[in-house]
mmCIF file of C-alpha atoms in Angstrom:
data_model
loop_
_atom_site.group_PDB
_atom_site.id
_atom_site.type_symbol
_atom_site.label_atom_id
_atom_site.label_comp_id
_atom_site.label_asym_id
_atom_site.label_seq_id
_atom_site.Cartn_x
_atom_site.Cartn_y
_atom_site.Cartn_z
ATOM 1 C CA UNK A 1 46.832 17.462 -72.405
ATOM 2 C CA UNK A 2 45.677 17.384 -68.697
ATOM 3 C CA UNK A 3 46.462 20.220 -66.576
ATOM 4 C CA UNK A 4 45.389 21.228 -62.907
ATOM 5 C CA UNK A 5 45.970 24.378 -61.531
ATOM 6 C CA UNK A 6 45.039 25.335 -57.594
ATOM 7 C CA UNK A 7 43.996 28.656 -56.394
ATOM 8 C CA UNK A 8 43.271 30.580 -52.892
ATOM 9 C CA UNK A 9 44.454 32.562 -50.476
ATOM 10 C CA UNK A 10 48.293 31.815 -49.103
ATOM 11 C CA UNK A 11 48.023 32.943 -45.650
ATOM 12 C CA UNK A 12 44.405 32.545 -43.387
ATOM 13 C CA UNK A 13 44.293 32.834 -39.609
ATOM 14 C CA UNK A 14 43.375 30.115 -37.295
ATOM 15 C CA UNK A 15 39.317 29.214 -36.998
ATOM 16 C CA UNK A 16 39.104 30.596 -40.224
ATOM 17 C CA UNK A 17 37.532 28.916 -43.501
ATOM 18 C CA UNK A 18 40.048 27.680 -46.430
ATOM 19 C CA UNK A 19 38.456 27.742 -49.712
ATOM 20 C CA UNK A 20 40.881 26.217 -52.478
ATOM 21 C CA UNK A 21 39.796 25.929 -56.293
ATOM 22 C CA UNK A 22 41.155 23.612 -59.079
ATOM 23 C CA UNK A 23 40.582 24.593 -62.299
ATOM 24 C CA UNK A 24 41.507 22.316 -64.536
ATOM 25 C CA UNK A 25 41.486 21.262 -68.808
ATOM 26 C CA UNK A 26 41.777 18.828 -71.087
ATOM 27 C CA UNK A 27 39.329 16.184 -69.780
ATOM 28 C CA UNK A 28 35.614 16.868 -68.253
ATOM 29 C CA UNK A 29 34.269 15.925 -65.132
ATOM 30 C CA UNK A 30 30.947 15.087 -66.531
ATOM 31 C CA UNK A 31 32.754 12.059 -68.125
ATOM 32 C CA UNK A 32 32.045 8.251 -66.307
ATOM 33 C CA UNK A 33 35.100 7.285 -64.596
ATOM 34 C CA UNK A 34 36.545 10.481 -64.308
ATOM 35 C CA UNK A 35 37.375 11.787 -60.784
ATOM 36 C CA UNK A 36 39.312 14.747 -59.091
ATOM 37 C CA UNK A 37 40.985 14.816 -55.705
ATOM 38 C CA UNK A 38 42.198 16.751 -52.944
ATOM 39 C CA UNK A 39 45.662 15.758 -51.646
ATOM 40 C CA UNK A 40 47.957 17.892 -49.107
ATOM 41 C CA UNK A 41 51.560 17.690 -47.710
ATOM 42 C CA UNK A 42 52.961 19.775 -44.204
ATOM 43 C CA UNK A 43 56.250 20.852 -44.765
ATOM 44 C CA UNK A 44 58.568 17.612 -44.831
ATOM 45 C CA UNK A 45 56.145 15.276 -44.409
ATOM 46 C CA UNK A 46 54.339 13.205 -46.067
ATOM 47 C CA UNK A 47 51.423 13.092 -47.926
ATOM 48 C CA UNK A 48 47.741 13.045 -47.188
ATOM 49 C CA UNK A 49 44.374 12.230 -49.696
ATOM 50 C CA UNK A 50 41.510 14.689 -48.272
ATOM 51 C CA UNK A 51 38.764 14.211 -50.647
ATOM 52 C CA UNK A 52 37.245 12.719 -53.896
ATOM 53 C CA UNK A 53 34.229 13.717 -55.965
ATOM 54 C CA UNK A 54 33.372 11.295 -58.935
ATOM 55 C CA UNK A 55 31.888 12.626 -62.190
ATOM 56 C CA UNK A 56 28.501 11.545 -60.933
ATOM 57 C CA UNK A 57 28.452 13.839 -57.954
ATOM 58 C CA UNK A 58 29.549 10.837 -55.719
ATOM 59 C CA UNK A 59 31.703 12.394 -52.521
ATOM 60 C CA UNK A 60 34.233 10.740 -50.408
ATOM 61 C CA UNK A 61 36.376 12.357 -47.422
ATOM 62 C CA UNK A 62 38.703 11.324 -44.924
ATOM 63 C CA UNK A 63 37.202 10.190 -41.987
ATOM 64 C CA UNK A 64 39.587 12.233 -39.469
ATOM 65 C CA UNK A 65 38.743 15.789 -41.815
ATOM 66 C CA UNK A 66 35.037 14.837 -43.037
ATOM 67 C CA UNK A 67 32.913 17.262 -40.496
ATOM 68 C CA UNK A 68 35.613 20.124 -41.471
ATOM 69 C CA UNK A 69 35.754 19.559 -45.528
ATOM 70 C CA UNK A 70 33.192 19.922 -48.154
ATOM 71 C CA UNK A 71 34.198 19.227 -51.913
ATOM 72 C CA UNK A 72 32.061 20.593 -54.765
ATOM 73 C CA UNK A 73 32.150 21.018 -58.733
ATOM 74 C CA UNK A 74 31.386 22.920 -61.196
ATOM 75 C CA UNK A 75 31.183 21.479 -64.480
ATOM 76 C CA UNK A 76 30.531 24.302 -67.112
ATOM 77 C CA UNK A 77 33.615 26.134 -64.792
ATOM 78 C CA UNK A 78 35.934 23.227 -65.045
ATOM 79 C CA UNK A 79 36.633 23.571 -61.446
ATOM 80 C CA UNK A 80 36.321 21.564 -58.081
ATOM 81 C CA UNK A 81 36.177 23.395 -54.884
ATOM 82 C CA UNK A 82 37.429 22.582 -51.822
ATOM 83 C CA UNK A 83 36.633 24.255 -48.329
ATOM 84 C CA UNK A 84 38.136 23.344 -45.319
ATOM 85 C CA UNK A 85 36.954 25.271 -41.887
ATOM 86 C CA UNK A 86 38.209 26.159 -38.472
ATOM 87 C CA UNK A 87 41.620 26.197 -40.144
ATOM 88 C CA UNK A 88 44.297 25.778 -37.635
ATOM 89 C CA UNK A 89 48.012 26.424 -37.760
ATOM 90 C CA UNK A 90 48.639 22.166 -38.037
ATOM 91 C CA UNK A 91 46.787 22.916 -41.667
ATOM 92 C CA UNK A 92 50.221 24.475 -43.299
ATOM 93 C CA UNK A 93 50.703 22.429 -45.999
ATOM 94 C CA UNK A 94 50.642 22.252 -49.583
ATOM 95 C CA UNK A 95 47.554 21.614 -51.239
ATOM 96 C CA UNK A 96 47.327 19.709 -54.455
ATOM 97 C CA UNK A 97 44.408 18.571 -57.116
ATOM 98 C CA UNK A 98 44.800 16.051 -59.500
ATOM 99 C CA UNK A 99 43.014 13.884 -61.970
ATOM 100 C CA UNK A 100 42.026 10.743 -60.367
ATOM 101 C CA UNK A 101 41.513 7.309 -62.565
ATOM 102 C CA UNK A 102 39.969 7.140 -60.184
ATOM 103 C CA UNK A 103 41.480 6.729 -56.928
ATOM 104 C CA UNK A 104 44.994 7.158 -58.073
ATOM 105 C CA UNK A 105 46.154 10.320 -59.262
ATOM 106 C CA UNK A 106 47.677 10.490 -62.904
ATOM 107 C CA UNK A 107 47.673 14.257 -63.117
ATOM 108 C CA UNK A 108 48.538 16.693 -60.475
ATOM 109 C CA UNK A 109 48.657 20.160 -60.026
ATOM 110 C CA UNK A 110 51.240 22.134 -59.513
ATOM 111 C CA UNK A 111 50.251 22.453 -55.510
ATOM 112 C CA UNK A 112 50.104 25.929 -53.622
ATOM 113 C CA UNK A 113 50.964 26.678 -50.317
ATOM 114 C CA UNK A 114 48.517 27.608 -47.232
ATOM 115 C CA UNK A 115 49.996 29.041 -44.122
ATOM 116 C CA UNK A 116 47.281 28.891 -40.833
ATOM 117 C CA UNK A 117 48.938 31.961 -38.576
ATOM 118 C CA UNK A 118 47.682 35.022 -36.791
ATOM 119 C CA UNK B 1 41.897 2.421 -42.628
ATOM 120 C CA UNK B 2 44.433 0.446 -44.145
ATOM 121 C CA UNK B 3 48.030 1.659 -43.350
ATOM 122 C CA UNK B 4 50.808 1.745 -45.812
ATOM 123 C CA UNK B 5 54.586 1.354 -44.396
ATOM 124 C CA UNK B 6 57.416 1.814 -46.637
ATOM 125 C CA UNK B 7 61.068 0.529 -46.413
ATOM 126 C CA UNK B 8 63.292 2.045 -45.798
ATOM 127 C CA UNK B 9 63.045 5.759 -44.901
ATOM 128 C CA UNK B 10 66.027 6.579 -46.693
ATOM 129 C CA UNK B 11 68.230 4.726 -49.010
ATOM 130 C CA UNK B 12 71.917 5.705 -50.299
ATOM 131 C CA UNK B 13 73.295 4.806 -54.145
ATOM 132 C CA UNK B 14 75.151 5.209 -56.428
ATOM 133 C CA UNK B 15 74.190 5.617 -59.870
ATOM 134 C CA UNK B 16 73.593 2.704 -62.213
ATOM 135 C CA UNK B 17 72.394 1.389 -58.787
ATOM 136 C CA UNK B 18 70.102 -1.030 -58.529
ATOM 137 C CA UNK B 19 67.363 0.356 -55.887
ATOM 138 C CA UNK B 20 64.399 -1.614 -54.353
ATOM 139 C CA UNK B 21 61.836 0.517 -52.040
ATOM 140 C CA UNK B 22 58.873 -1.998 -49.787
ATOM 141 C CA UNK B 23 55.439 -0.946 -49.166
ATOM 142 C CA UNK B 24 53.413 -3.213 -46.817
ATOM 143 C CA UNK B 25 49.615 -2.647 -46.665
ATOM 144 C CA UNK B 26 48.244 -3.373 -43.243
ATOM 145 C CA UNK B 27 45.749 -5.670 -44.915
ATOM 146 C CA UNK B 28 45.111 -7.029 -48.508
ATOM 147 C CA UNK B 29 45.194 -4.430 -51.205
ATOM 148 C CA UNK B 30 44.758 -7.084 -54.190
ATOM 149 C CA UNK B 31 47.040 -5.226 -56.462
ATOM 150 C CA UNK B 32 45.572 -1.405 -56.050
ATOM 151 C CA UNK B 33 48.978 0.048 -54.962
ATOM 152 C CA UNK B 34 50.609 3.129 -56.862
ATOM 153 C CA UNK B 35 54.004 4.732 -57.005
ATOM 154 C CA UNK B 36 54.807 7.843 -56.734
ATOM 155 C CA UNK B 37 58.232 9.915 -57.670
ATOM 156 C CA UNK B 38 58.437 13.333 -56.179
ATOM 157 C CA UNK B 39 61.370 16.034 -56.310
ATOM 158 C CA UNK B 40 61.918 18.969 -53.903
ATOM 159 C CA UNK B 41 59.431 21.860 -54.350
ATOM 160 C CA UNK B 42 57.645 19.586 -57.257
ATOM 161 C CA UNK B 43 54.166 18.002 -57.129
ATOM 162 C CA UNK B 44 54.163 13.956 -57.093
ATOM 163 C CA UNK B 45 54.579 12.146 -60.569
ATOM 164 C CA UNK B 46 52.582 9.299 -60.999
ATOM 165 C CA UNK B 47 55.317 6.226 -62.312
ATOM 166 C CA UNK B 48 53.308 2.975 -61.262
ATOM 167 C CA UNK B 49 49.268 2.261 -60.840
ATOM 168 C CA UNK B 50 47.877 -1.406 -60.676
ATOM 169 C CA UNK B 51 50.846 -2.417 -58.474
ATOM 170 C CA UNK B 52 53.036 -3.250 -61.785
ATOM 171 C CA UNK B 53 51.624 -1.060 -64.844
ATOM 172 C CA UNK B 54 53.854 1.784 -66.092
ATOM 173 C CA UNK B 55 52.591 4.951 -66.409
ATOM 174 C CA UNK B 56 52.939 6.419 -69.826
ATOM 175 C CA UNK B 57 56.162 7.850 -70.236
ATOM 176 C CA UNK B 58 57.605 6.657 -67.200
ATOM 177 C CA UNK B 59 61.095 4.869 -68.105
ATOM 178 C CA UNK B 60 61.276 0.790 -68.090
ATOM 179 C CA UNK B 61 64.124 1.132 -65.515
ATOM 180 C CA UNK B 62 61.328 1.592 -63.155
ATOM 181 C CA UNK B 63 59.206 -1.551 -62.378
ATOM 182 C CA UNK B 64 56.280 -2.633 -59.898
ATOM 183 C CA UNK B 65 55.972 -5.958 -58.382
ATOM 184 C CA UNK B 66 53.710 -7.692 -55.567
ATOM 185 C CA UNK B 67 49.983 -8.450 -54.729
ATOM 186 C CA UNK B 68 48.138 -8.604 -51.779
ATOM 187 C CA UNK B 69 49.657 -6.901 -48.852
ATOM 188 C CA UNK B 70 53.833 -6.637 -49.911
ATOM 189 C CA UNK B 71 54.851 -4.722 -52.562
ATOM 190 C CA UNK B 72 57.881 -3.390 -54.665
ATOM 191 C CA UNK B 73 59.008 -0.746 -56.348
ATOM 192 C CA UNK B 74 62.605 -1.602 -57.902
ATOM 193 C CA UNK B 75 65.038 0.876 -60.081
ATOM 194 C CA UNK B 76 66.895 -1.110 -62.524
ATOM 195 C CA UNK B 77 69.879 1.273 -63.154
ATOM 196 C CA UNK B 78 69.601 4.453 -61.128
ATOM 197 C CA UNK B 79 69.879 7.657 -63.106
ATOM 198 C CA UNK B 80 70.538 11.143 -61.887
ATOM 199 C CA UNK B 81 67.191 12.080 -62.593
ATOM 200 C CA UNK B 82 65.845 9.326 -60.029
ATOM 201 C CA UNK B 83 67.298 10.883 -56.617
ATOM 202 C CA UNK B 84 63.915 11.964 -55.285
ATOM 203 C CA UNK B 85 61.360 10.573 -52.678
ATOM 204 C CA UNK B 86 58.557 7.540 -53.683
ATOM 205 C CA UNK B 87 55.762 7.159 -52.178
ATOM 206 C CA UNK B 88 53.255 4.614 -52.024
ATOM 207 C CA UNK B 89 49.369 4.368 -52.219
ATOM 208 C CA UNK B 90 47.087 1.967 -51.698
ATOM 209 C CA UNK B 91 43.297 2.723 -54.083
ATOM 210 C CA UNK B 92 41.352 -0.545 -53.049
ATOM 211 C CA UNK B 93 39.452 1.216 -50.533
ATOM 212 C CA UNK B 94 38.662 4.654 -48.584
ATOM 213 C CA UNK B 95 40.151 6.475 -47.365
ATOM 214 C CA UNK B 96 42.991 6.450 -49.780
ATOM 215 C CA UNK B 97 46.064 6.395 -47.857
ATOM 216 C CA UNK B 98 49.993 6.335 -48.885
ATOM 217 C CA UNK B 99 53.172 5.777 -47.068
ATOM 218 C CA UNK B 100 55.843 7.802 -45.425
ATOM 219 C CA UNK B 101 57.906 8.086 -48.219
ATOM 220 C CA UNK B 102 61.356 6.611 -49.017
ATOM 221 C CA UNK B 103 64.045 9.488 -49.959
ATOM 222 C CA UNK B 104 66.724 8.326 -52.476
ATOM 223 C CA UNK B 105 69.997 9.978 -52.024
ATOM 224 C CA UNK B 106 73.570 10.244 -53.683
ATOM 225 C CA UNK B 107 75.999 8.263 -52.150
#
């Protein structure tokens, strides 16, 4: 059973730097194949794919967020980290991990909320 | 990037509706297009990857068509459990981009 579960502060003030984890079980992202992602939604809008890494260490971001995002794991942890600076209030959204296969998303997580205000 | 429009926005019906939601990829996809169901406050639920393969537990009322750059996501007999919003997403190439979203509503 696949689960995803994201973590981090709810409420960060503009220029400041987002970190978000995913910790996640039932599959391993030391596996070929296997991939985890970083999607968000504003309020009422749709959504948006931030970031990918592959099993392999292999990284891909969105072009219009690349010099502001960095995406890490950490295998023995079970977790992938995303960090997202110089946060600004048109960041509200919820963000959401899930299990890629690879680049669509079979599994997500249950998605948390991020506020950007002073 | 390869833009993904979906029609229509919104769509009204009835149940035991038939429903039928377009996605149109701004250039070939081959058949790397996914569906997406998603309810109010809920995460998106994967129901279609590979343009027409059913995800696993996902209800045969739900089906995928297309290839290339049109696509469609049809409801065979709409359900109360089906009045949500569907998005699309294309997965041939980065960065990964979906549509705006079509909202099904009760009529």
């Amino acid at each position: 059973q696949i689960t995803l579960k994201e973590s981090g502060p709810t409420l960060v003030k503009p220029t400041q730097t987002l970190t978000l984890t995913c910790t996640f079980s039932g599959f391993s992202l030391s596996i070929s194949g296997v991939t985890v992602g970083w999607i968000r939604q504003p309020p009422g809008q749709a959504l948006e794919w931030l970031a990918l890494i592959y099993w392999n260490d292999d990284k891909r971001y969105s072009p219009s967020l690349k010099s502001r995002l960095t995406i890490t794991k950490d295998t023995s942890k079970n977790q992938v980290v995303l960090t997202m600076t110089n946060m600004d209030p048109v960041d509200t959204a919820t963000y959401y991990c899930a299990h890629g296969n690879p680049a669509h998303f079979d599994y997500w997580g249950q998605g948390t909320l991020v506020t950007v205000s002073s | 990037d390869i833009q993904m429009t979906q029609s229509p926005s919104s769509v009204s019906a009835s149940i035991g509706d038939r429903v039928t939601i377009t996605c149109r990829a701004s250039q070939g996809i081959n058949n790397w297009l996914t569906w997406y169901q998603q309810k109010p406050g809920k995460a998106p639920k994967l129901l279609i990857y590979g343009a027409s393969s059913l995800h696993s537990g996902v209800p045969s009322r739900f089906s995928g068509s297309g290839s290339g750059t049109d696509f469609t996501l049809t409801i065979s007999s709409l359900q109360p459990e089906d009045f949500a919003t569907y998005y699309c997403q294309q997965a041939n190439s980065f960065p990964l981009t979906f549509g705006g979203g079509t909202k099904v509503e009760i009529k």
